[in-house]
């Protein structure tokens, strides 16, 4: 089968011929239709320090996918050949306290599809049936292919009650932009998003942001004044991983505000803790998606009219994978899909 592999411990990704995986007793074999390129895949492509310390070589990369079940391990129940599925890329141990309590997203032993073991950028993927998620007929392949990052957006955005609240999102990457759409759909009042990338800010505006602010050119305080916000944001969603964005967010939160942090900052970020303390802020770290509560909510949001289609800005056939990675690396894209069947 065709596969996109980290073949060598250097910058790049290679289209290779590999053996199709054989599903174990509890696994399903998925024939991949579409995959999407994640920031993680870009780290692996660029072979940065995190990738060098984390990724085994050679390994098939990728974890955002939609496909069709073509084989079932002998113990698998609840799936049929032909079912359309996406799936959770975090494989959990099932034995730790959180797993046993049903809080799988907090498993302390989780491993990553396309990070610690062969991934989805291939014609076939074998994953535990537990990790698969059936896609209803009224959700398109394109949207199902981005359920993994959409799930990051949903998990973060719905962490706190935001109905009628003013929301600040820092970072208009694909996840931040999807968070705009989710927050508006769920009933937030003003949703203000910041970035330094004009292409992405325009996309965030198109997806429903009240205001999309380039923090290199405009002052957030003035934007808040123009919206009649005299006190500050009720909810903050940190989706950039950039220290100055978090510091700015702490400054702009109202007293009693709540912050969900998805963005992964570099080590040793300094913040003004007195803002956290004297404002009585709550800060919650977010990892992955809730298994599988977030997945059910994603389907319900789409079925209740949430339109994410604008976030998918580019599609390439797998033979043009390099164009896909170049486009993602250019910063002038939303989600980039790779098609495996044409
Ligand atoms: P991304 O890198 O595409 O988006 C980050 C955005 O932040 C970019 O558009 C960048 O221009 C913007 N930015 C840069 N400087 C800024 C500033 N000063 N103020 C505001 N924005 C600024 O990433 P993504 O794929 O959308 O993911 C968002 C973040 O979430 C990343 O940090 C990613 O590593 C992290 N992430 C975390 C999890 C998790 O489970 N916790 C999962 C997926 C992604
Ligand atoms: Zn566990």
PDB file of N, CA and C and ligand atoms in Angstrom, residues 38-40 43 90 152 170-176 194-197 200 215-216 238-242 244-245 261-265 286-289 328 335, ligand 1:
ATOM      1  N   UNK A  38      -2.128  17.960  10.216  1.00  0.00           N
ATOM      2  CA  UNK A  38      -2.195  18.622  11.524  1.00  0.00           C
ATOM      3  C   UNK A  38      -0.884  19.376  11.770  1.00  0.00           C
ATOM      4  N   UNK A  39      -0.913  20.331  12.699  1.00  0.00           N
ATOM      5  CA  UNK A  39       0.314  20.995  13.131  1.00  0.00           C
ATOM      6  C   UNK A  39       1.364  19.984  13.579  1.00  0.00           C
ATOM      7  N   UNK A  40       0.914  18.898  14.227  1.00  0.00           N
ATOM      8  CA  UNK A  40       1.838  17.849  14.675  1.00  0.00           C
ATOM      9  C   UNK A  40       2.588  17.246  13.491  1.00  0.00           C
ATOM     10  N   UNK A  43       5.334  19.501  12.545  1.00  0.00           N
ATOM     11  CA  UNK A  43       6.501  19.353  13.427  1.00  0.00           C
ATOM     12  C   UNK A  43       7.333  18.146  12.997  1.00  0.00           C
ATOM     13  N   UNK A  90      -5.788   9.023  20.232  1.00  0.00           N
ATOM     14  CA  UNK A  90      -5.137   8.694  21.509  1.00  0.00           C
ATOM     15  C   UNK A  90      -5.569   7.287  21.922  1.00  0.00           C
ATOM     16  N   UNK A 152     -10.759  19.027  19.244  1.00  0.00           N
ATOM     17  CA  UNK A 152      -9.978  19.902  20.132  1.00  0.00           C
ATOM     18  C   UNK A 152     -10.725  21.213  20.344  1.00  0.00           C
ATOM     19  N   UNK A 170      -7.335  33.399  21.556  1.00  0.00           N
ATOM     20  CA  UNK A 170      -6.025  33.831  21.061  1.00  0.00           C
ATOM     21  C   UNK A 170      -5.480  32.738  20.157  1.00  0.00           C
ATOM     22  N   UNK A 171      -5.206  33.101  18.878  1.00  0.00           N
ATOM     23  CA  UNK A 171      -4.670  32.132  17.913  1.00  0.00           C
ATOM     24  C   UNK A 171      -5.722  31.686  16.929  1.00  0.00           C
ATOM     25  N   UNK A 172      -5.633  32.223  15.680  1.00  0.00           N
ATOM     26  CA  UNK A 172      -6.592  31.846  14.630  1.00  0.00           C
ATOM     27  C   UNK A 172      -6.008  30.784  13.714  1.00  0.00           C
ATOM     28  N   UNK A 173      -5.388  29.759  14.316  1.00  0.00           N
ATOM     29  CA  UNK A 173      -5.048  28.563  13.541  1.00  0.00           C
ATOM     30  C   UNK A 173      -6.352  27.848  13.221  1.00  0.00           C
ATOM     31  N   UNK A 174      -6.279  26.712  12.521  1.00  0.00           N
ATOM     32  CA  UNK A 174      -7.504  25.986  12.207  1.00  0.00           C
ATOM     33  C   UNK A 174      -8.372  25.708  13.439  1.00  0.00           C
ATOM     34  N   UNK A 175      -7.740  25.399  14.561  1.00  0.00           N
ATOM     35  CA  UNK A 175      -8.528  25.049  15.750  1.00  0.00           C
ATOM     36  C   UNK A 175      -9.191  26.290  16.336  1.00  0.00           C
ATOM     37  N   UNK A 176      -8.459  27.404  16.404  1.00  0.00           N
ATOM     38  CA  UNK A 176      -9.035  28.653  16.904  1.00  0.00           C
ATOM     39  C   UNK A 176     -10.207  29.109  16.049  1.00  0.00           C
ATOM     40  N   UNK A 194      -7.759  36.746  18.128  1.00  0.00           N
ATOM     41  CA  UNK A 194      -6.525  37.473  17.795  1.00  0.00           C
ATOM     42  C   UNK A 194      -5.563  36.563  17.047  1.00  0.00           C
ATOM     43  N   UNK A 195      -4.726  37.166  16.228  1.00  0.00           N
ATOM     44  CA  UNK A 195      -3.639  36.465  15.541  1.00  0.00           C
ATOM     45  C   UNK A 195      -2.722  37.536  14.984  1.00  0.00           C
ATOM     46  N   UNK A 196      -1.692  37.098  14.251  1.00  0.00           N
ATOM     47  CA  UNK A 196      -0.818  38.051  13.554  1.00  0.00           C
ATOM     48  C   UNK A 196      -0.832  37.755  12.054  1.00  0.00           C
ATOM     49  N   UNK A 197      -1.709  36.830  11.640  1.00  0.00           N
ATOM     50  CA  UNK A 197      -1.748  36.344  10.264  1.00  0.00           C
ATOM     51  C   UNK A 197      -3.050  36.824   9.595  1.00  0.00           C
ATOM     52  N   UNK A 200      -5.555  34.208   8.034  1.00  0.00           N
ATOM     53  CA  UNK A 200      -6.332  33.421   9.001  1.00  0.00           C
ATOM     54  C   UNK A 200      -7.350  34.268   9.744  1.00  0.00           C
ATOM     55  N   UNK A 215      -2.995  41.592  16.364  1.00  0.00           N
ATOM     56  CA  UNK A 215      -2.411  42.244  17.546  1.00  0.00           C
ATOM     57  C   UNK A 215      -1.122  43.000  17.222  1.00  0.00           C
ATOM     58  N   UNK A 216      -0.591  42.801  16.001  1.00  0.00           N
ATOM     59  CA  UNK A 216       0.575  43.615  15.607  1.00  0.00           C
ATOM     60  C   UNK A 216       0.148  45.010  15.167  1.00  0.00           C
ATOM     61  N   UNK A 238      -7.210  29.812  24.944  1.00  0.00           N
ATOM     62  CA  UNK A 238      -5.847  30.050  24.460  1.00  0.00           C
ATOM     63  C   UNK A 238      -5.513  28.972  23.429  1.00  0.00           C
ATOM     64  N   UNK A 239      -5.350  29.386  22.172  1.00  0.00           N
ATOM     65  CA  UNK A 239      -5.160  28.430  21.077  1.00  0.00           C
ATOM     66  C   UNK A 239      -3.997  28.828  20.186  1.00  0.00           C
ATOM     67  N   UNK A 240      -3.019  29.527  20.761  1.00  0.00           N
ATOM     68  CA  UNK A 240      -1.842  29.910  19.968  1.00  0.00           C
ATOM     69  C   UNK A 240      -0.572  29.243  20.483  1.00  0.00           C
ATOM     70  N   UNK A 241      -0.487  29.012  21.771  1.00  0.00           N
ATOM     71  CA  UNK A 241       0.763  28.519  22.362  1.00  0.00           C
ATOM     72  C   UNK A 241       1.819  29.615  22.467  1.00  0.00           C
ATOM     73  N   UNK A 242       1.430  30.859  22.217  1.00  0.00           N
ATOM     74  CA  UNK A 242       2.386  31.979  22.229  1.00  0.00           C
ATOM     75  C   UNK A 242       2.298  32.691  23.584  1.00  0.00           C
ATOM     76  N   UNK A 244       3.059  35.647  24.780  1.00  0.00           N
ATOM     77  CA  UNK A 244       2.510  37.012  24.863  1.00  0.00           C
ATOM     78  C   UNK A 244       0.989  37.003  24.707  1.00  0.00           C
ATOM     79  N   UNK A 245       0.459  36.024  23.961  1.00  0.00           N
ATOM     80  CA  UNK A 245      -0.996  35.924  23.790  1.00  0.00           C
ATOM     81  C   UNK A 245      -1.655  35.557  25.123  1.00  0.00           C
ATOM     82  N   UNK A 261      -6.980  26.263  28.243  1.00  0.00           N
ATOM     83  CA  UNK A 261      -5.702  26.356  27.526  1.00  0.00           C
ATOM     84  C   UNK A 261      -5.431  25.110  26.708  1.00  0.00           C
ATOM     85  N   UNK A 262      -5.498  25.273  25.384  1.00  0.00           N
ATOM     86  CA  UNK A 262      -5.187  24.181  24.458  1.00  0.00           C
ATOM     87  C   UNK A 262      -3.796  24.354  23.864  1.00  0.00           C
ATOM     88  N   UNK A 263      -3.445  25.600  23.523  1.00  0.00           N
ATOM     89  CA  UNK A 263      -2.158  25.909  22.878  1.00  0.00           C
ATOM     90  C   UNK A 263      -1.000  25.421  23.730  1.00  0.00           C
ATOM     91  N   UNK A 264       0.017  24.868  23.064  1.00  0.00           N
ATOM     92  CA  UNK A 264       1.148  24.299  23.805  1.00  0.00           C
ATOM     93  C   UNK A 264       2.298  25.305  23.772  1.00  0.00           C
ATOM     94  N   UNK A 265       2.568  25.964  24.907  1.00  0.00           N
ATOM     95  CA  UNK A 265       3.623  26.978  24.923  1.00  0.00           C
ATOM     96  C   UNK A 265       4.999  26.334  25.075  1.00  0.00           C
ATOM     97  N   UNK A 286      -6.330  21.653  28.580  1.00  0.00           N
ATOM     98  CA  UNK A 286      -7.161  20.789  27.729  1.00  0.00           C
ATOM     99  C   UNK A 286      -6.245  19.882  26.916  1.00  0.00           C
ATOM    100  N   UNK A 287      -6.513  18.577  26.977  1.00  0.00           N
ATOM    101  CA  UNK A 287      -5.737  17.644  26.161  1.00  0.00           C
ATOM    102  C   UNK A 287      -6.702  16.784  25.348  1.00  0.00           C
ATOM    103  N   UNK A 288      -6.518  16.815  24.041  1.00  0.00           N
ATOM    104  CA  UNK A 288      -7.283  15.926  23.163  1.00  0.00           C
ATOM    105  C   UNK A 288      -8.772  16.194  23.172  1.00  0.00           C
ATOM    106  N   UNK A 289      -9.513  15.116  23.136  1.00  0.00           N
ATOM    107  CA  UNK A 289     -10.968  15.169  23.118  1.00  0.00           C
ATOM    108  C   UNK A 289     -11.502  14.244  24.203  1.00  0.00           C
ATOM    109  N   UNK A 328       0.276  24.025   3.880  1.00  0.00           N
ATOM    110  CA  UNK A 328       0.077  24.102   5.332  1.00  0.00           C
ATOM    111  C   UNK A 328       1.182  24.952   5.965  1.00  0.00           C
ATOM    112  N   UNK A 335      -7.650  24.151   6.933  1.00  0.00           N
ATOM    113  CA  UNK A 335      -7.270  22.737   6.911  1.00  0.00           C
ATOM    114  C   UNK A 335      -6.958  22.311   5.470  1.00  0.00           C
TER     115      UNK A 335
HETATM  116  P1  LIG B   1      -1.530  26.770  14.626  1.00  0.00           P
HETATM  117  O1  LIG B   1      -0.075  26.798  14.921  1.00  0.00           O
HETATM  118  O2  LIG B   1      -1.996  26.591  13.227  1.00  0.00           O
HETATM  119  O3  LIG B   1      -2.206  28.111  15.188  1.00  0.00           O
HETATM  120  C1  LIG B   1      -1.603  28.969  16.090  1.00  0.00           C
HETATM  121  C2  LIG B   1      -1.909  30.384  15.622  1.00  0.00           C
HETATM  122  O4  LIG B   1      -1.414  31.301  16.591  1.00  0.00           O
HETATM  123  C3  LIG B   1      -1.250  30.733  14.277  1.00  0.00           C
HETATM  124  O5  LIG B   1      -2.234  31.117  13.319  1.00  0.00           O
HETATM  125  C4  LIG B   1      -0.318  31.886  14.653  1.00  0.00           C
HETATM  126  O6  LIG B   1      -0.200  32.847  13.613  1.00  0.00           O
HETATM  127  C5  LIG B   1      -1.039  32.455  15.884  1.00  0.00           C
HETATM  128  N1  LIG B   1      -0.250  33.401  16.647  1.00  0.00           N
HETATM  129  C6  LIG B   1       1.087  33.660  16.610  1.00  0.00           C
HETATM  130  N2  LIG B   1       1.400  34.680  17.416  1.00  0.00           N
HETATM  131  C7  LIG B   1       0.251  35.101  18.007  1.00  0.00           C
HETATM  132  C8  LIG B   1      -0.070  36.121  18.943  1.00  0.00           C
HETATM  133  N3  LIG B   1       0.875  36.900  19.468  1.00  0.00           N
HETATM  134  N4  LIG B   1      -1.367  36.264  19.302  1.00  0.00           N
HETATM  135  C9  LIG B   1      -2.325  35.482  18.795  1.00  0.00           C
HETATM  136  N5  LIG B   1      -2.079  34.487  17.895  1.00  0.00           N
HETATM  137  C10 LIG B   1      -0.810  34.295  17.511  1.00  0.00           C
HETATM  138  O7  LIG B   1      -2.143  25.647  15.549  1.00  0.00           O
HETATM  139  P2  LIG B   1      -3.524  24.828  15.594  1.00  0.00           P
HETATM  140  O8  LIG B   1      -3.350  23.570  14.839  1.00  0.00           O
HETATM  141  O9  LIG B   1      -4.701  25.689  15.302  1.00  0.00           O
HETATM  142  O10 LIG B   1      -3.468  24.480  17.147  1.00  0.00           O
HETATM  143  C11 LIG B   1      -3.569  25.503  18.106  1.00  0.00           C
HETATM  144  C12 LIG B   1      -2.658  25.242  19.298  1.00  0.00           C
HETATM  145  O11 LIG B   1      -3.144  24.109  20.019  1.00  0.00           O
HETATM  146  C13 LIG B   1      -1.199  24.927  18.978  1.00  0.00           C
HETATM  147  O12 LIG B   1      -0.374  25.477  19.989  1.00  0.00           O
HETATM  148  C14 LIG B   1      -1.150  23.413  19.049  1.00  0.00           C
HETATM  149  O13 LIG B   1       0.150  22.930  19.361  1.00  0.00           O
HETATM  150  C15 LIG B   1      -2.093  23.155  20.187  1.00  0.00           C
HETATM  151  N6  LIG B   1      -2.757  21.837  20.198  1.00  0.00           N
HETATM  152  C16 LIG B   1      -2.965  21.299  21.424  1.00  0.00           C
HETATM  153  C17 LIG B   1      -3.666  20.109  21.534  1.00  0.00           C
HETATM  154  C18 LIG B   1      -3.950  19.551  22.886  1.00  0.00           C
HETATM  155  O14 LIG B   1      -4.450  18.429  22.987  1.00  0.00           O
HETATM  156  N7  LIG B   1      -3.684  20.318  23.951  1.00  0.00           N
HETATM  157  C19 LIG B   1      -4.142  19.462  20.383  1.00  0.00           C
HETATM  158  C20 LIG B   1      -3.932  20.056  19.140  1.00  0.00           C
HETATM  159  C21 LIG B   1      -3.239  21.269  19.061  1.00  0.00           C
END
